[in-house]
JSON list of C-alpha atoms in Angstrom, two decimals:
[
{"chain": "L", "resi": 1, "resn": "UNK", "atom": "CA", "xyz": [211.81, 97.63, -50.12]},
{"chain": "L", "resi": 2, "resn": "UNK", "atom": "CA", "xyz": [209.69, 96.46, -47.25]},
{"chain": "L", "resi": 3, "resn": "UNK", "atom": "CA", "xyz": [207.77, 99.62, -47.18]},
{"chain": "L", "resi": 4, "resn": "UNK", "atom": "CA", "xyz": [206.82, 99.50, -50.84]},
{"chain": "L", "resi": 5, "resn": "UNK", "atom": "CA", "xyz": [205.80, 95.74, -50.53]},
{"chain": "L", "resi": 6, "resn": "UNK", "atom": "CA", "xyz": [203.71, 96.63, -47.46]},
{"chain": "L", "resi": 7, "resn": "UNK", "atom": "CA", "xyz": [202.14, 99.59, -49.30]},
{"chain": "L", "resi": 8, "resn": "UNK", "atom": "CA", "xyz": [201.27, 97.42, -52.35]},
{"chain": "L", "resi": 9, "resn": "UNK", "atom": "CA", "xyz": [199.81, 94.60, -50.21]},
{"chain": "L", "resi": 10, "resn": "UNK", "atom": "CA", "xyz": [197.82, 97.11, -48.27]},
{"chain": "L", "resi": 11, "resn": "UNK", "atom": "CA", "xyz": [196.49, 98.75, -51.37]},
{"chain": "L", "resi": 12, "resn": "UNK", "atom": "CA", "xyz": [195.51, 95.27, -52.86]},
{"chain": "L", "resi": 13, "resn": "UNK", "atom": "CA", "xyz": [193.61, 94.47, -49.50]},
{"chain": "L", "resi": 14, "resn": "UNK", "atom": "CA", "xyz": [191.97, 97.80, -49.49]},
{"chain": "L", "resi": 15, "resn": "UNK", "atom": "CA", "xyz": [190.82, 97.53, -53.07]},
{"chain": "L", "resi": 16, "resn": "UNK", "atom": "CA", "xyz": [189.55, 94.04, -52.46]},
{"chain": "L", "resi": 17, "resn": "UNK", "atom": "CA", "xyz": [187.52, 95.15, -49.36]},
{"chain": "L", "resi": 18, "resn": "UNK", "atom": "CA", "xyz": [186.11, 98.03, -51.35]},
{"chain": "L", "resi": 19, "resn": "UNK", "atom": "CA", "xyz": [185.05, 95.82, -54.35]},
{"chain": "L", "resi": 20, "resn": "UNK", "atom": "CA", "xyz": [183.51, 93.17, -52.11]},
{"chain": "L", "resi": 21, "resn": "UNK", "atom": "CA", "xyz": [181.76, 95.78, -49.90]},
{"chain": "L", "resi": 22, "resn": "UNK", "atom": "CA", "xyz": [180.22, 97.86, -52.68]},
{"chain": "L", "resi": 23, "resn": "UNK", "atom": "CA", "xyz": [177.99, 95.41, -54.26]},
{"chain": "L", "resi": 24, "resn": "UNK", "atom": "CA", "xyz": [174.74, 96.95, -55.52]},
{"chain": "L", "resi": 25, "resn": "UNK", "atom": "CA", "xyz": [171.75, 96.27, -53.34]},
{"chain": "L", "resi": 26, "resn": "UNK", "atom": "CA", "xyz": [169.37, 93.66, -54.80]},
{"chain": "L", "resi": 27, "resn": "UNK", "atom": "CA", "xyz": [166.44, 95.34, -56.58]},
{"chain": "L", "resi": 28, "resn": "UNK", "atom": "CA", "xyz": [163.02, 94.20, -55.18]},
{"chain": "L", "resi": 29, "resn": "UNK", "atom": "CA", "xyz": [160.57, 92.87, -57.66]},
{"chain": "L", "resi": 30, "resn": "UNK", "atom": "CA", "xyz": [157.90, 95.11, -58.90]},
{"chain": "L", "resi": 31, "resn": "UNK", "atom": "CA", "xyz": [155.25, 93.13, -57.21]},
{"chain": "L", "resi": 32, "resn": "UNK", "atom": "CA", "xyz": [156.92, 93.98, -53.80]},
{"chain": "L", "resi": 33, "resn": "UNK", "atom": "CA", "xyz": [157.46, 97.50, -54.66]},
{"chain": "L", "resi": 34, "resn": "UNK", "atom": "CA", "xyz": [153.79, 98.25, -55.52]},
{"chain": "L", "resi": 35, "resn": "UNK", "atom": "CA", "xyz": [152.35, 96.24, -52.54]},
{"chain": "L", "resi": 36, "resn": "UNK", "atom": "CA", "xyz": [150.98, 99.41, -50.82]},
{"chain": "L", "resi": 37, "resn": "UNK", "atom": "CA", "xyz": [147.72, 101.40, -50.53]},
{"chain": "L", "resi": 38, "resn": "UNK", "atom": "CA", "xyz": [147.72, 104.06, -53.23]},
{"chain": "L", "resi": 39, "resn": "UNK", "atom": "CA", "xyz": [145.54, 107.20, -53.71]},
{"chain": "L", "resi": 40, "resn": "UNK", "atom": "CA", "xyz": [145.15, 109.54, -56.70]},
{"chain": "L", "resi": 41, "resn": "UNK", "atom": "CA", "xyz": [147.50, 112.40, -56.88]},
{"chain": "L", "resi": 42, "resn": "UNK", "atom": "CA", "xyz": [146.66, 113.35, -60.45]},
{"chain": "L", "resi": 43, "resn": "UNK", "atom": "CA", "xyz": [144.34, 111.73, -62.99]},
{"chain": "L", "resi": 44, "resn": "UNK", "atom": "CA", "xyz": [144.35, 112.44, -66.77]},
{"chain": "L", "resi": 45, "resn": "UNK", "atom": "CA", "xyz": [141.44, 111.43, -68.93]},
{"chain": "L", "resi": 46, "resn": "UNK", "atom": "CA", "xyz": [142.24, 111.53, -72.65]},
{"chain": "L", "resi": 47, "resn": "UNK", "atom": "CA", "xyz": [145.39, 113.56, -72.09]},
{"chain": "L", "resi": 48, "resn": "UNK", "atom": "CA", "xyz": [143.50, 116.27, -69.98]},
{"chain": "L", "resi": 49, "resn": "UNK", "atom": "CA", "xyz": [144.15, 116.47, -66.26]},
{"chain": "L", "resi": 50, "resn": "UNK", "atom": "CA", "xyz": [140.84, 116.22, -64.49]},
{"chain": "L", "resi": 51, "resn": "UNK", "atom": "CA", "xyz": [142.08, 115.89, -60.94]},
{"chain": "L", "resi": 52, "resn": "UNK", "atom": "CA", "xyz": [144.98, 117.16, -58.83]},
{"chain": "L", "resi": 53, "resn": "UNK", "atom": "CA", "xyz": [145.04, 116.50, -55.23]},
{"chain": "L", "resi": 54, "resn": "UNK", "atom": "CA", "xyz": [144.49, 119.82, -53.41]},
{"chain": "L", "resi": 55, "resn": "UNK", "atom": "CA", "xyz": [143.42, 121.51, -56.66]},
{"chain": "L", "resi": 56, "resn": "UNK", "atom": "CA", "xyz": [140.51, 123.98, -56.43]},
{"chain": "L", "resi": 57, "resn": "UNK", "atom": "CA", "xyz": [139.34, 123.69, -60.09]},
{"chain": "L", "resi": 58, "resn": "UNK", "atom": "CA", "xyz": [139.23, 119.99, -60.58]},
{"chain": "L", "resi": 59, "resn": "UNK", "atom": "CA", "xyz": [136.92, 118.72, -63.34]},
{"chain": "L", "resi": 60, "resn": "UNK", "atom": "CA", "xyz": [136.38, 115.47, -61.32]},
{"chain": "L", "resi": 61, "resn": "UNK", "atom": "CA", "xyz": [136.96, 116.35, -57.66]},
{"chain": "L", "resi": 62, "resn": "UNK", "atom": "CA", "xyz": [135.70, 112.99, -56.62]},
{"chain": "L", "resi": 63, "resn": "UNK", "atom": "CA", "xyz": [138.87, 111.33, -57.56]},
{"chain": "L", "resi": 64, "resn": "UNK", "atom": "CA", "xyz": [139.78, 112.22, -54.03]},
{"chain": "L", "resi": 65, "resn": "UNK", "atom": "CA", "xyz": [137.80, 109.04, -53.27]},
{"chain": "L", "resi": 66, "resn": "UNK", "atom": "CA", "xyz": [140.07, 106.83, -55.56]},
{"chain": "L", "resi": 67, "resn": "UNK", "atom": "CA", "xyz": [141.95, 104.14, -53.64]},
{"chain": "L", "resi": 68, "resn": "UNK", "atom": "CA", "xyz": [143.97, 101.18, -54.87]},
{"chain": "L", "resi": 69, "resn": "UNK", "atom": "CA", "xyz": [144.88, 98.73, -52.10]},
{"chain": "L", "resi": 70, "resn": "UNK", "atom": "CA", "xyz": [147.60, 96.34, -53.17]},
{"chain": "L", "resi": 71, "resn": "UNK", "atom": "CA", "xyz": [148.94, 95.83, -49.63]},
{"chain": "L", "resi": 72, "resn": "UNK", "atom": "CA", "xyz": [147.97, 92.06, -49.68]},
{"chain": "L", "resi": 73, "resn": "UNK", "atom": "CA", "xyz": [150.24, 89.81, -51.76]},
{"chain": "L", "resi": 74, "resn": "UNK", "atom": "CA", "xyz": [147.23, 88.69, -53.91]},
{"chain": "L", "resi": 75, "resn": "UNK", "atom": "CA", "xyz": [144.08, 90.36, -52.90]},
{"chain": "L", "resi": 76, "resn": "UNK", "atom": "CA", "xyz": [143.03, 93.80, -54.26]},
{"chain": "L", "resi": 77, "resn": "UNK", "atom": "CA", "xyz": [140.51, 96.45, -53.17]},
{"chain": "L", "resi": 78, "resn": "UNK", "atom": "CA", "xyz": [139.72, 99.20, -55.68]},
{"chain": "L", "resi": 79, "resn": "UNK", "atom": "CA", "xyz": [137.54, 102.25, -54.78]},
{"chain": "L", "resi": 80, "resn": "UNK", "atom": "CA", "xyz": [136.69, 104.31, -57.81]},
{"chain": "L", "resi": 81, "resn": "UNK", "atom": "CA", "xyz": [135.99, 108.07, -57.90]},
{"chain": "L", "resi": 82, "resn": "UNK", "atom": "CA", "xyz": [132.24, 107.43, -57.66]},
{"chain": "L", "resi": 83, "resn": "UNK", "atom": "CA", "xyz": [132.87, 105.32, -54.49]},
{"chain": "L", "resi": 84, "resn": "UNK", "atom": "CA", "xyz": [132.14, 102.05, -56.22]},
{"chain": "L", "resi": 85, "resn": "UNK", "atom": "CA", "xyz": [134.28, 99.32, -54.59]},
{"chain": "L", "resi": 86, "resn": "UNK", "atom": "CA", "xyz": [135.65, 96.14, -56.11]},
{"chain": "L", "resi": 87, "resn": "UNK", "atom": "CA", "xyz": [137.55, 93.28, -54.60]},
{"chain": "L", "resi": 88, "resn": "UNK", "atom": "CA", "xyz": [139.51, 90.57, -56.41]},
{"chain": "L", "resi": 89, "resn": "UNK", "atom": "CA", "xyz": [143.05, 89.53, -57.03]},
{"chain": "L", "resi": 90, "resn": "UNK", "atom": "CA", "xyz": [146.06, 91.33, -58.52]},
{"chain": "L", "resi": 91, "resn": "UNK", "atom": "CA", "xyz": [149.23, 90.23, -60.22]},
{"chain": "L", "resi": 92, "resn": "UNK", "atom": "CA", "xyz": [152.11, 91.78, -62.06]},
{"chain": "L", "resi": 93, "resn": "UNK", "atom": "CA", "xyz": [153.30, 90.33, -65.44]},
{"chain": "L", "resi": 94, "resn": "UNK", "atom": "CA", "xyz": [156.75, 91.23, -66.33]},
{"chain": "L", "resi": 95, "resn": "UNK", "atom": "CA", "xyz": [158.04, 94.53, -65.18]},
{"chain": "L", "resi": 96, "resn": "UNK", "atom": "CA", "xyz": [155.20, 96.83, -66.54]},
{"chain": "L", "resi": 97, "resn": "UNK", "atom": "CA", "xyz": [151.76, 95.25, -66.42]},
{"chain": "L", "resi": 98, "resn": "UNK", "atom": "CA", "xyz": [149.36, 95.29, -63.49]},
{"chain": "L", "resi": 99, "resn": "UNK", "atom": "CA", "xyz": [146.25, 93.14, -63.70]},
{"chain": "L", "resi": 100, "resn": "UNK", "atom": "CA", "xyz": [143.28, 93.33, -61.41]},
{"chain": "L", "resi": 101, "resn": "UNK", "atom": "CA", "xyz": [141.22, 90.27, -62.04]},
{"chain": "L", "resi": 102, "resn": "UNK", "atom": "CA", "xyz": [138.16, 88.35, -60.70]},
{"chain": "L", "resi": 103, "resn": "UNK", "atom": "CA", "xyz": [136.79, 91.82, -59.60]},
{"chain": "L", "resi": 104, "resn": "UNK", "atom": "CA", "xyz": [133.49, 91.57, -57.77]},
{"chain": "L", "resi": 105, "resn": "UNK", "atom": "CA", "xyz": [131.14, 93.07, -58.64]},
{"chain": "L", "resi": 106, "resn": "UNK", "atom": "CA", "xyz": [132.33, 93.31, -62.27]},
{"chain": "L", "resi": 107, "resn": "UNK", "atom": "CA", "xyz": [133.24, 96.93, -63.23]},
{"chain": "L", "resi": 108, "resn": "UNK", "atom": "CA", "xyz": [131.08, 98.32, -66.03]},
{"chain": "L", "resi": 109, "resn": "UNK", "atom": "CA", "xyz": [132.37, 97.25, -69.49]},
{"chain": "L", "resi": 110, "resn": "UNK", "atom": "CA", "xyz": [134.72, 94.51, -68.25]},
{"chain": "L", "resi": 111, "resn": "UNK", "atom": "CA", "xyz": [134.78, 90.87, -67.75]},
{"chain": "L", "resi": 112, "resn": "UNK", "atom": "CA", "xyz": [135.99, 91.44, -64.16]},
{"chain": "L", "resi": 113, "resn": "UNK", "atom": "CA", "xyz": [139.57, 92.38, -65.23]},
{"chain": "L", "resi": 114, "resn": "UNK", "atom": "CA", "xyz": [141.21, 95.75, -65.53]},
{"chain": "L", "resi": 115, "resn": "UNK", "atom": "CA", "xyz": [144.79, 96.02, -66.89]},
{"chain": "L", "resi": 116, "resn": "UNK", "atom": "CA", "xyz": [147.22, 98.81, -66.52]},
{"chain": "L", "resi": 117, "resn": "UNK", "atom": "CA", "xyz": [150.68, 99.65, -67.91]},
{"chain": "L", "resi": 118, "resn": "UNK", "atom": "CA", "xyz": [153.11, 100.50, -65.16]},
{"chain": "L", "resi": 119, "resn": "UNK", "atom": "CA", "xyz": [154.83, 103.64, -66.47]},
{"chain": "L", "resi": 120, "resn": "UNK", "atom": "CA", "xyz": [156.95, 104.50, -63.47]},
{"chain": "L", "resi": 121, "resn": "UNK", "atom": "CA", "xyz": [157.36, 103.37, -59.94]},
{"chain": "L", "resi": 122, "resn": "UNK", "atom": "CA", "xyz": [159.18, 104.90, -56.87]},
{"chain": "L", "resi": 123, "resn": "UNK", "atom": "CA", "xyz": [158.88, 104.42, -53.22]},
{"chain": "L", "resi": 124, "resn": "UNK", "atom": "CA", "xyz": [156.04, 106.94, -53.01]},
{"chain": "L", "resi": 125, "resn": "UNK", "atom": "CA", "xyz": [154.72, 107.23, -56.59]},
{"chain": "L", "resi": 126, "resn": "UNK", "atom": "CA", "xyz": [153.11, 104.77, -59.07]},
{"chain": "L", "resi": 127, "resn": "UNK", "atom": "CA", "xyz": [152.09, 106.03, -62.58]},
{"chain": "L", "resi": 128, "resn": "UNK", "atom": "CA", "xyz": [149.55, 103.78, -64.28]},
{"chain": "L", "resi": 129, "resn": "UNK", "atom": "CA", "xyz": [147.98, 103.83, -67.66]},
{"chain": "L", "resi": 130, "resn": "UNK", "atom": "CA", "xyz": [144.73, 101.85, -68.15]},
{"chain": "L", "resi": 131, "resn": "UNK", "atom": "CA", "xyz": [145.04, 99.64, -71.23]},
{"chain": "L", "resi": 132, "resn": "UNK", "atom": "CA", "xyz": [141.34, 99.90, -72.20]},
{"chain": "L", "resi": 133, "resn": "UNK", "atom": "CA", "xyz": [138.93, 102.80, -72.13]},
{"chain": "L", "resi": 134, "resn": "UNK", "atom": "CA", "xyz": [136.87, 103.40, -69.02]},
{"chain": "L", "resi": 135, "resn": "UNK", "atom": "CA", "xyz": [133.16, 103.33, -69.69]},
{"chain": "L", "resi": 136, "resn": "UNK", "atom": "CA", "xyz": [132.60, 104.92, -66.36]},
{"chain": "L", "resi": 137, "resn": "UNK", "atom": "CA", "xyz": [134.29, 108.13, -67.51]},
{"chain": "L", "resi": 138, "resn": "UNK", "atom": "CA", "xyz": [132.76, 108.19, -71.00]},
{"chain": "L", "resi": 139, "resn": "UNK", "atom": "CA", "xyz": [135.25, 106.00, -72.93]},
{"chain": "L", "resi": 140, "resn": "UNK", "atom": "CA", "xyz": [138.31, 107.90, -71.87]},
{"chain": "L", "resi": 141, "resn": "UNK", "atom": "CA", "xyz": [141.86, 106.42, -71.54]},
{"chain": "L", "resi": 142, "resn": "UNK", "atom": "CA", "xyz": [142.96, 107.26, -68.12]},
{"chain": "L", "resi": 143, "resn": "UNK", "atom": "CA", "xyz": [146.44, 107.81, -66.57]},
{"chain": "L", "resi": 144, "resn": "UNK", "atom": "CA", "xyz": [146.70, 107.71, -62.89]},
{"chain": "L", "resi": 145, "resn": "UNK", "atom": "CA", "xyz": [149.59, 109.11, -60.87]},
{"chain": "L", "resi": 146, "resn": "UNK", "atom": "CA", "xyz": [149.14, 107.56, -57.50]},
{"chain": "L", "resi": 147, "resn": "UNK", "atom": "CA", "xyz": [150.92, 108.27, -54.20]},
{"chain": "L", "resi": 148, "resn": "UNK", "atom": "CA", "xyz": [151.52, 106.33, -51.10]},
{"chain": "L", "resi": 149, "resn": "UNK", "atom": "CA", "xyz": [150.58, 108.62, -48.16]}
]
């Protein structure tokens, strides 16, 4: 009888320790997860891949210059494929919207703001879709798959 009572109490204690010790890790906010320097891995313009890092037949090989620096909590530095550079602020709205604002100088065809939909995010990859057409690329809708080197 004592053995079965001891076994039952031990099982309850063990289950309690497992339940308490197996709490899921707290998920970091998107704003913390994307706070890195990102470079282009692939870029699609109007659903056509125009750049793949390391590719030999890239339509726009200059996307190797693309760099999105979100490493500061609020300041952004963006270098486009043509080496144009912009600085300003960035913020995340909700879980899936990245806004670059107060960009200086103002990018062509904008009021100093560029918005993206955050499609996917992992530790080393960020996939963004620009919400407005890019005049710099001829009015294309661009999808950027970025990596954190």
